[in-house]
Amino acid sequence: MRRVDIDDPEVDMDMGQRLIYRGELFTGEVVEYQRGALVSLNTYKDGVEDGPTREWYMDGTLRSEGTARGGRPVGITRDWHPNGTLAAEREFAEDGLTMLSDREWDETGQPTRAWDRS
Protein backbone atom coordinates (compact mmCIF):
# COMPACT_ATOMS: atom_id res chain seq x y z
CA MET A 1 0.00 0.00 0.00
CA ARG A 2 1.28 3.46 -0.87
CA ARG A 3 2.04 5.83 2.00
CA VAL A 4 2.63 9.59 1.89
CA ASP A 5 3.29 12.25 4.50
CA ILE A 6 0.57 14.90 4.68
CA ASP A 7 3.31 17.56 4.74
CA ASP A 8 4.80 16.36 1.43
CA PRO A 9 4.76 19.38 -0.91
CA GLU A 10 3.15 17.18 -3.60
CA VAL A 11 0.07 16.56 -1.40
CA ASP A 12 -2.86 18.89 -2.08
CA MET A 13 -6.66 19.07 -1.83
CA ASP A 14 -8.95 19.76 -4.77
CA MET A 15 -12.12 21.88 -4.73
CA GLY A 16 -14.13 18.82 -3.61
CA GLN A 17 -11.81 18.36 -0.59
CA ARG A 18 -10.33 15.19 -2.10
CA LEU A 19 -6.68 14.41 -1.43
CA ILE A 20 -4.41 14.77 -4.46
CA TYR A 21 -0.86 13.41 -4.67
CA ARG A 22 1.33 14.27 -7.64
CA GLY A 23 -1.72 15.52 -9.53
CA GLU A 24 -3.87 12.38 -9.04
CA LEU A 25 -6.53 11.30 -6.55
CA PHE A 26 -4.66 9.39 -3.86
CA THR A 27 -5.30 5.83 -2.70
CA GLY A 28 -3.28 4.60 0.26
CA GLU A 29 -2.22 5.73 3.72
CA VAL A 30 -1.54 9.33 4.72
CA VAL A 31 0.59 9.89 7.80
CA GLU A 32 1.38 12.99 9.84
CA TYR A 33 4.41 13.47 12.07
CA GLN A 34 5.04 16.16 14.66
CA ARG A 35 8.61 16.54 15.94
CA GLY A 36 9.35 13.04 14.66
CA ALA A 37 6.37 11.37 16.37
CA LEU A 38 3.63 9.72 14.31
CA VAL A 39 0.39 11.51 15.27
CA SER A 40 -2.06 10.33 12.60
CA LEU A 41 -2.63 7.66 9.98
CA ASN A 42 -5.62 7.85 7.65
CA THR A 43 -6.56 5.59 4.76
CA TYR A 44 -7.79 7.06 1.47
CA LYS A 45 -9.44 5.67 -1.65
CA ASP A 46 -9.67 7.85 -4.75
CA GLY A 47 -8.88 10.93 -2.64
CA VAL A 48 -11.54 10.33 0.04
CA GLU A 49 -11.04 8.92 3.55
CA ASP A 50 -11.98 5.26 3.33
CA GLY A 51 -10.70 2.71 5.83
CA PRO A 52 -9.01 2.80 9.23
CA THR A 53 -8.10 6.09 10.89
CA ARG A 54 -5.89 6.48 13.97
CA GLU A 55 -4.41 9.38 15.92
CA TRP A 56 -1.86 9.43 18.74
CA TYR A 57 -0.75 11.92 21.34
CA MET A 58 2.88 13.05 21.07
CA ASP A 59 3.92 10.49 23.71
CA GLY A 60 2.53 7.64 21.58
CA THR A 61 -0.68 7.13 23.57
CA LEU A 62 -3.62 6.33 21.30
CA ARG A 63 -5.86 9.40 20.91
CA SER A 64 -8.59 8.11 18.56
CA GLU A 65 -9.49 5.32 16.14
CA GLY A 66 -12.29 4.57 13.77
CA THR A 67 -13.24 3.66 10.24
CA ALA A 68 -14.43 5.86 7.40
CA ARG A 69 -16.35 4.92 4.25
CA GLY A 70 -16.66 7.48 1.51
CA GLY A 71 -15.45 10.19 3.89
CA ARG A 72 -17.99 9.41 6.63
CA PRO A 73 -17.55 7.58 9.94
CA VAL A 74 -18.99 4.06 10.10
CA GLY A 75 -19.06 1.53 12.90
CA ILE A 76 -17.50 2.41 16.25
CA THR A 77 -15.16 5.34 16.78
CA ARG A 78 -13.26 5.82 20.04
CA ASP A 79 -11.36 8.68 21.67
CA TRP A 80 -9.03 8.47 24.67
CA HIS A 81 -7.92 11.00 27.26
CA PRO A 82 -4.14 11.67 27.44
CA ASN A 83 -3.94 9.33 30.47
CA GLY A 84 -5.20 6.43 28.31
CA THR A 85 -8.72 6.32 29.77
CA LEU A 86 -11.52 5.93 27.23
CA ALA A 87 -13.09 9.37 26.64
CA ALA A 88 -15.80 8.66 24.06
CA GLU A 89 -17.32 5.88 22.01
CA ARG A 90 -19.69 6.59 19.16
CA GLU A 91 -21.41 4.15 16.86
CA PHE A 92 -22.45 5.11 13.35
CA ALA A 93 -24.66 3.21 10.90
CA GLU A 94 -23.13 1.87 7.70
CA ASP A 95 -24.63 4.80 5.78
CA GLY A 96 -22.22 7.11 7.63
CA LEU A 97 -25.03 9.57 8.29
CA THR A 98 -26.82 8.12 11.30
CA MET A 99 -25.35 8.08 14.81
CA LEU A 100 -26.62 5.08 16.76
CA SER A 101 -25.04 5.76 20.15
CA ASP A 102 -22.82 8.31 21.90
CA ARG A 103 -21.08 7.67 25.21
CA GLU A 104 -18.52 9.81 27.05
CA TRP A 105 -16.38 9.38 30.18
CA ASP A 106 -14.24 11.74 32.25
CA GLU A 107 -10.51 11.17 32.85
CA THR A 108 -11.26 8.93 35.84
CA GLY A 109 -13.55 6.66 33.79
CA GLN A 110 -16.82 7.99 35.21
CA PRO A 111 -19.63 8.21 32.63
CA THR A 112 -20.64 11.77 31.71
CA ARG A 113 -22.96 11.12 28.76
CA ALA A 114 -24.93 8.19 27.41
CA TRP A 115 -27.25 8.40 24.43
CA ASP A 116 -28.73 5.64 22.28
CA ARG A 117 -30.92 6.05 19.24
CA SER A 118 -34.13 4.26 20.08
Short mmCIF file of the C-alpha atoms (twelve columns), coordinates in Angstrom:
data_MODEL
# 
_entry.id   MODEL 
# 
loop_
_atom_site.group_PDB 
_atom_site.id 
_atom_site.type_symbol 
_atom_site.label_atom_id 
_atom_site.label_alt_id 
_atom_site.label_comp_id 
_atom_site.label_asym_id 
_atom_site.label_seq_id 
_atom_site.Cartn_x 
_atom_site.Cartn_y 
_atom_site.Cartn_z 
_atom_site.pdbx_PDB_model_num 
ATOM 1   C CA . MET A 1   0.000   0.000  0.000  1 
ATOM 2   C CA . ARG A 2   1.281   3.464  -0.873 1 
ATOM 3   C CA . ARG A 3   2.038   5.829  2.002  1 
ATOM 4   C CA . VAL A 4   2.633   9.590  1.890  1 
ATOM 5   C CA . ASP A 5   3.295   12.251 4.504  1 
ATOM 6   C CA . ILE A 6   0.566   14.898 4.679  1 
ATOM 7   C CA . ASP A 7   3.314   17.559 4.738  1 
ATOM 8   C CA . ASP A 8   4.802   16.361 1.432  1 
ATOM 9   C CA . PRO A 9   4.758   19.375 -0.913 1 
ATOM 10  C CA . GLU A 10  3.151   17.181 -3.597 1 
ATOM 11  C CA . VAL A 11  0.068   16.557 -1.404 1 
ATOM 12  C CA . ASP A 12  -2.859  18.892 -2.080 1 
ATOM 13  C CA . MET A 13  -6.660  19.065 -1.831 1 
ATOM 14  C CA . ASP A 14  -8.947  19.758 -4.767 1 
ATOM 15  C CA . MET A 15  -12.120 21.877 -4.735 1 
ATOM 16  C CA . GLY A 16  -14.134 18.816 -3.610 1 
ATOM 17  C CA . GLN A 17  -11.808 18.357 -0.591 1 
ATOM 18  C CA . ARG A 18  -10.327 15.194 -2.102 1 
ATOM 19  C CA . LEU A 19  -6.675  14.414 -1.434 1 
ATOM 20  C CA . ILE A 20  -4.410  14.768 -4.460 1 
ATOM 21  C CA . TYR A 21  -0.859  13.410 -4.669 1 
ATOM 22  C CA . ARG A 22  1.328   14.271 -7.638 1 
ATOM 23  C CA . GLY A 23  -1.715  15.520 -9.530 1 
ATOM 24  C CA . GLU A 24  -3.865  12.385 -9.036 1 
ATOM 25  C CA . LEU A 25  -6.531  11.298 -6.551 1 
ATOM 26  C CA . PHE A 26  -4.656  9.392  -3.864 1 
ATOM 27  C CA . THR A 27  -5.301  5.827  -2.699 1 
ATOM 28  C CA . GLY A 28  -3.284  4.596  0.265  1 
ATOM 29  C CA . GLU A 29  -2.217  5.734  3.724  1 
ATOM 30  C CA . VAL A 30  -1.543  9.328  4.724  1 
ATOM 31  C CA . VAL A 31  0.586   9.894  7.805  1 
ATOM 32  C CA . GLU A 32  1.383   12.993 9.836  1 
ATOM 33  C CA . TYR A 33  4.412   13.466 12.072 1 
ATOM 34  C CA . GLN A 34  5.044   16.164 14.665 1 
ATOM 35  C CA . ARG A 35  8.607   16.542 15.945 1 
ATOM 36  C CA . GLY A 36  9.347   13.043 14.661 1 
ATOM 37  C CA . ALA A 37  6.370   11.367 16.370 1 
ATOM 38  C CA . LEU A 38  3.625   9.717  14.310 1 
ATOM 39  C CA . VAL A 39  0.390   11.508 15.270 1 
ATOM 40  C CA . SER A 40  -2.060  10.334 12.596 1 
ATOM 41  C CA . LEU A 41  -2.627  7.656  9.985  1 
ATOM 42  C CA . ASN A 42  -5.623  7.849  7.652  1 
ATOM 43  C CA . THR A 43  -6.559  5.589  4.761  1 
ATOM 44  C CA . TYR A 44  -7.791  7.062  1.473  1 
ATOM 45  C CA . LYS A 45  -9.440  5.668  -1.652 1 
ATOM 46  C CA . ASP A 46  -9.674  7.849  -4.746 1 
ATOM 47  C CA . GLY A 47  -8.877  10.934 -2.642 1 
ATOM 48  C CA . VAL A 48  -11.535 10.333 0.037  1 
ATOM 49  C CA . GLU A 49  -11.042 8.916  3.545  1 
ATOM 50  C CA . ASP A 50  -11.977 5.258  3.330  1 
ATOM 51  C CA . GLY A 51  -10.702 2.707  5.827  1 
ATOM 52  C CA . PRO A 52  -9.011  2.798  9.233  1 
ATOM 53  C CA . THR A 53  -8.104  6.091  10.894 1 
ATOM 54  C CA . ARG A 54  -5.892  6.481  13.972 1 
ATOM 55  C CA . GLU A 55  -4.414  9.380  15.922 1 
ATOM 56  C CA . TRP A 56  -1.863  9.429  18.742 1 
ATOM 57  C CA . TYR A 57  -0.749  11.920 21.342 1 
ATOM 58  C CA . MET A 58  2.885   13.053 21.067 1 
ATOM 59  C CA . ASP A 59  3.924   10.491 23.711 1 
ATOM 60  C CA . GLY A 60  2.532   7.640  21.577 1 
ATOM 61  C CA . THR A 61  -0.679  7.133  23.566 1 
ATOM 62  C CA . LEU A 62  -3.618  6.332  21.298 1 
ATOM 63  C CA . ARG A 63  -5.865  9.404  20.908 1 
ATOM 64  C CA . SER A 64  -8.594  8.109  18.557 1 
ATOM 65  C CA . GLU A 65  -9.489  5.321  16.144 1 
ATOM 66  C CA . GLY A 66  -12.287 4.570  13.772 1 
ATOM 67  C CA . THR A 67  -13.239 3.657  10.239 1 
ATOM 68  C CA . ALA A 68  -14.431 5.861  7.399  1 
ATOM 69  C CA . ARG A 69  -16.346 4.920  4.251  1 
ATOM 70  C CA . GLY A 70  -16.656 7.483  1.514  1 
ATOM 71  C CA . GLY A 71  -15.453 10.192 3.887  1 
ATOM 72  C CA . ARG A 72  -17.989 9.414  6.625  1 
ATOM 73  C CA . PRO A 73  -17.549 7.575  9.943  1 
ATOM 74  C CA . VAL A 74  -18.991 4.056  10.100 1 
ATOM 75  C CA . GLY A 75  -19.064 1.530  12.903 1 
ATOM 76  C CA . ILE A 76  -17.501 2.414  16.250 1 
ATOM 77  C CA . THR A 77  -15.155 5.341  16.784 1 
ATOM 78  C CA . ARG A 78  -13.255 5.818  20.043 1 
ATOM 79  C CA . ASP A 79  -11.359 8.684  21.669 1 
ATOM 80  C CA . TRP A 80  -9.033  8.472  24.671 1 
ATOM 81  C CA . HIS A 81  -7.915  10.996 27.265 1 
ATOM 82  C CA . PRO A 82  -4.137  11.675 27.443 1 
ATOM 83  C CA . ASN A 83  -3.940  9.327  30.473 1 
ATOM 84  C CA . GLY A 84  -5.200  6.426  28.311 1 
ATOM 85  C CA . THR A 85  -8.721  6.322  29.772 1 
ATOM 86  C CA . LEU A 86  -11.524 5.929  27.229 1 
ATOM 87  C CA . ALA A 87  -13.089 9.371  26.641 1 
ATOM 88  C CA . ALA A 88  -15.803 8.664  24.058 1 
ATOM 89  C CA . GLU A 89  -17.320 5.879  22.007 1 
ATOM 90  C CA . ARG A 90  -19.694 6.587  19.161 1 
ATOM 91  C CA . GLU A 91  -21.411 4.147  16.857 1 
ATOM 92  C CA . PHE A 92  -22.447 5.110  13.345 1 
ATOM 93  C CA . ALA A 93  -24.656 3.211  10.903 1 
ATOM 94  C CA . GLU A 94  -23.128 1.867  7.696  1 
ATOM 95  C CA . ASP A 95  -24.634 4.801  5.784  1 
ATOM 96  C CA . GLY A 96  -22.218 7.111  7.629  1 
ATOM 97  C CA . LEU A 97  -25.034 9.566  8.291  1 
ATOM 98  C CA . THR A 98  -26.822 8.120  11.301 1 
ATOM 99  C CA . MET A 99  -25.354 8.079  14.808 1 
ATOM 100 C CA . LEU A 100 -26.625 5.081  16.759 1 
ATOM 101 C CA . SER A 101 -25.038 5.764  20.151 1 
ATOM 102 C CA . ASP A 102 -22.823 8.311  21.896 1 
ATOM 103 C CA . ARG A 103 -21.081 7.673  25.210 1 
ATOM 104 C CA . GLU A 104 -18.520 9.807  27.050 1 
ATOM 105 C CA . TRP A 105 -16.379 9.384  30.181 1 
ATOM 106 C CA . ASP A 106 -14.241 11.736 32.246 1 
ATOM 107 C CA . GLU A 107 -10.508 11.171 32.849 1 
ATOM 108 C CA . THR A 108 -11.264 8.926  35.840 1 
ATOM 109 C CA . GLY A 109 -13.552 6.659  33.791 1 
ATOM 110 C CA . GLN A 110 -16.824 7.990  35.208 1 
ATOM 111 C CA . PRO A 111 -19.633 8.213  32.631 1 
ATOM 112 C CA . THR A 112 -20.636 11.769 31.710 1 
ATOM 113 C CA . ARG A 113 -22.961 11.122 28.762 1 
ATOM 114 C CA . ALA A 114 -24.931 8.187  27.407 1 
ATOM 115 C CA . TRP A 115 -27.254 8.397  24.434 1 
ATOM 116 C CA . ASP A 116 -28.731 5.640  22.281 1 
ATOM 117 C CA . ARG A 117 -30.923 6.052  19.245 1 
ATOM 118 C CA . SER A 118 -34.134 4.263  20.075 1 
# 
